[in-house]
Amino acid sequence: MAFSEDTSTNIDTYDVVQAFKNSQLCKVCESENARMNFSVLCCPPCKVFFRRNARMDLNTNQCIYDGHCDVTVKSRQICRYCRFKKCLSVGMQRELIRASHGPQNRLRVNNKQLATKNSLTNISRNRIIFSLDVIPTLNLLRNDRSLLTVEQWSLLSNVVNVYDAKSPVANVRNILSIQSSFPPKIRLKIAATNMMDIIGSQFVAVYSFVEVIPEFAAMPPSGQATLMERNILNTGGYSGVVIFREAEVCSSEVFQNGFLSKYGSQLTNEVTKVIGRTPMDLTLLKLLIPIVMFSTCSDVVIPVIKNVDRDNITREETGFLPNTKHLLKIQNIYVEIMFKYMIYRYGYDEATMRFAGIIKHFLDQSMCSKHANEVQAHAEMVETIVIESERLLISKDRIDQ
Amino acid sequence: MAFSEDTSTNIDTYDVVQAFKNSQLCKVCESENARMNFSVLCCPPCKVFFRRNARMDLNTNQCIYDGHCDVTVKSRQICRYCRFKKCLSVGMQRELIRASHGPQNRLRVNNKQLATKNSLTNISRNRIIFSLDVIPTLNLLRNDRSLLTVEQWSLLSNVVNVYDAKSPVANVRNILSIQSSFPPKIRLKIAATNMMDIIGSQFVAVYSFVEVIPEFAAMPPSGQATLMERNILNTGGYSGVVIFREAEVCSSEVFQNGFLSKYGSQLTNEVTKVIGRTPMDLTLLKLLIPIVMFSTCSDVVIPVIKNVDRDNITREETGFLPNTKHLLKIQNIYVEIMFKYMIYRYGYDEATMRFAGIIKHFLDQSMCSKHANEVQAHAEMVETIVIESERLLISKDRIDQ
DNA sequence: GAAAAAGGTCACTAGGTCAA
DNA sequence: TTGACCTAGTGACCTTTTTC
Ligand SMILES: [Zn+2]
Ligand SMILES: [Zn+2]
Ligand SMILES: [Zn+2]
Ligand SMILES: [Zn+2]
């Protein structure tokens, strides 16, 4: 008796609890049946709406009305921008969005599939068409290495090897894979720190890469420091894009969420685009990094190939601050290799087009780097790395002497 | 056994349900195939009719008959006002109209093209991958001129023909060959004068080219003068680069020396580089000149192709100064031709790359023009030409009247 | 192991496009 | 201006993962 009473009481309690839950109002649209979703009480429609629009950029996408659309259960479909703005304003967190589970094993078969199960057209229509990006085949010049001298070939190969040796791509992959093995709540906690570690490693890597380039090593520490300060943003950002492409971060949910929460949706979208459009031939991009590092101004300048004789440089005194002329000569060493390599590999016409593509990509990246540096944490980190590396450069110089 | 029974039942049910749906009648016009639209059972045509006319004001827009027109599937087009009145009376809700999705980015081939191509072509054409890195392949659209209308083709051909007719390329070749036939001492004496003649002829040529462009000719002389002043440096410089490429001045020692003495070594090097990197397809470059000339500011702006109807322009009064909107419309005529021509000629992917190359080249040239104008003799000469051409424009206008 | 809170599926109905 | 045909956004209903 006591038991049955208890049971019925429990059932009552349960019903009351359920009724209470169903009466909870959505913080976004005020409809009923709200639950906790992405850390805010809201209705299922608003939950799925938020997930689908999480990457909307409110800066470029604007409300076509006055920007103060009402968001109620009746009017919530009228303006996506104001609805999403309200989602954010009531505190829904993009960071709680997880990666896709992948396709489900559904037991239920839907009517339409049954009705059309004999026709194969549906299958072929839904098939994903794979990217048309093809690795370029070498042209007929393949066996003609006369454009690049033996010294140039070995310099090229050294640059790429050193870059890969210093590359933080394994580190990035490692951080991301460890982080994604944690449960979601903890993942969220360490996301911000990990992201800054990843970004920071890009700049440190550029420093340790450039440091061993002979022409850079031959400079006095003050000159090295000047170049670092001047060009670290572009080289670090660019190197970052190359590394992110190699590490395939765009498919990592952890990376996307971390970047989103640190840099905002606009920059995340742009960076994702830029990474996705990275030219295929990474050799060229790696070669571009020293070229940019030896720039005489922070805006990239690809100088004319003049008649450069490399001996001239070693003959000059190296005890001076880097002057424009001297820098141009160094830069030209690498520019010459780059152009000759491109012409050798792709032929003149295609080389021109590829070059245009690389420049466009670099400029896009440059814009992103500029915007990234408007984030205070980012700017401070870069500054710290520059100061630290300058200290190292000077102390090394002392040891050498 | 149980499965097959279930299956057939489901198929039957599905078919029955579909048949029922298709037999539903529109509450507005009584046609079949009605669904729920804006909270009322109605047919697709009535749905789009309601959305398109949602802002109609029934108080000011009156029926031209008695206000009681029949609205049936046959008669629904007769009277918009009564049809819309009925839409409201059966309960269609304007509140359910949502904000625009914005333009869909699909690049579809039109039906004529679809019909003439095999299916394989369609698949590859409809999936456009936005990447600068695709190897240009032979494009199947190469022989399909349907992208550009007949009017656009003839305008394109006119622009190029007029440009070539006014081109000083023969003049440049002539001056250079005469000069190089003189003995070295005399050559040196006349070098400076000849160089300014050559440079001057570039700017005069642009004036006489632009002058016959219909949209330019239709403007009042004050507007023409404004555009000339604003854009002469870029158009003249750019046209110069094109002409110099055609005249192959880079291989002329006389030209090199003359330029060197007038503009200094830095600019000579840069200009030589820019001329050397001129994109191959000169048609596009010639088309770019009117586009730049109709720019609303002197820094180049390639506007988006919006919905341009050329008729609109001729309908507008031409007696005013060129305003931004008007200029953009004119510019868009040529921008549209340029893009369509590039896509027609090179296919989408390669067109993108070539476009990037052209813009890069233009910007390089722009930098050179800016530097060239820092040379006093150059700036004075350009100013003289502008003043002279303005005088001509105004006097012509008087003769016309 | 159950509740909570993620993500997946698909029918439905918005809006966009283009040619008549 | 109209309407056939297209793509895209919504939300009910479901499965999977995480938390406790
Ligand atoms: Zn809601
Ligand atoms: Zn709004
Ligand atoms: Zn109807
Ligand atoms: Zn009527």
Tab-separated table of C-alpha atoms (C1' of nucleotides) in Angstrom, chain A residues 106-114 117, chain B residues 10, chain C residues 10-11:
chain	number	residue	atom	x	y	z
A	106	ARG	CA	18.341	4.480	-39.593
A	107	LEU	CA	15.889	1.639	-39.104
A	108	ARG	CA	12.966	3.640	-40.312
A	109	VAL	CA	12.494	3.687	-44.040
A	110	ASN	CA	10.730	6.655	-45.448
A	111	ASN	CA	7.933	6.563	-47.925
A	112	LYS	CA	9.616	8.418	-50.669
A	113	GLN	CA	12.594	6.098	-50.696
A	114	LEU	CA	10.279	3.101	-50.913
A	117	LYS	CA	13.686	2.592	-54.515
B	10	ASN	CA	3.535	1.720	-47.864
C	10	DC	C1'	13.248	14.525	-44.377
C	11	DA	C1'	8.868	16.578	-45.618
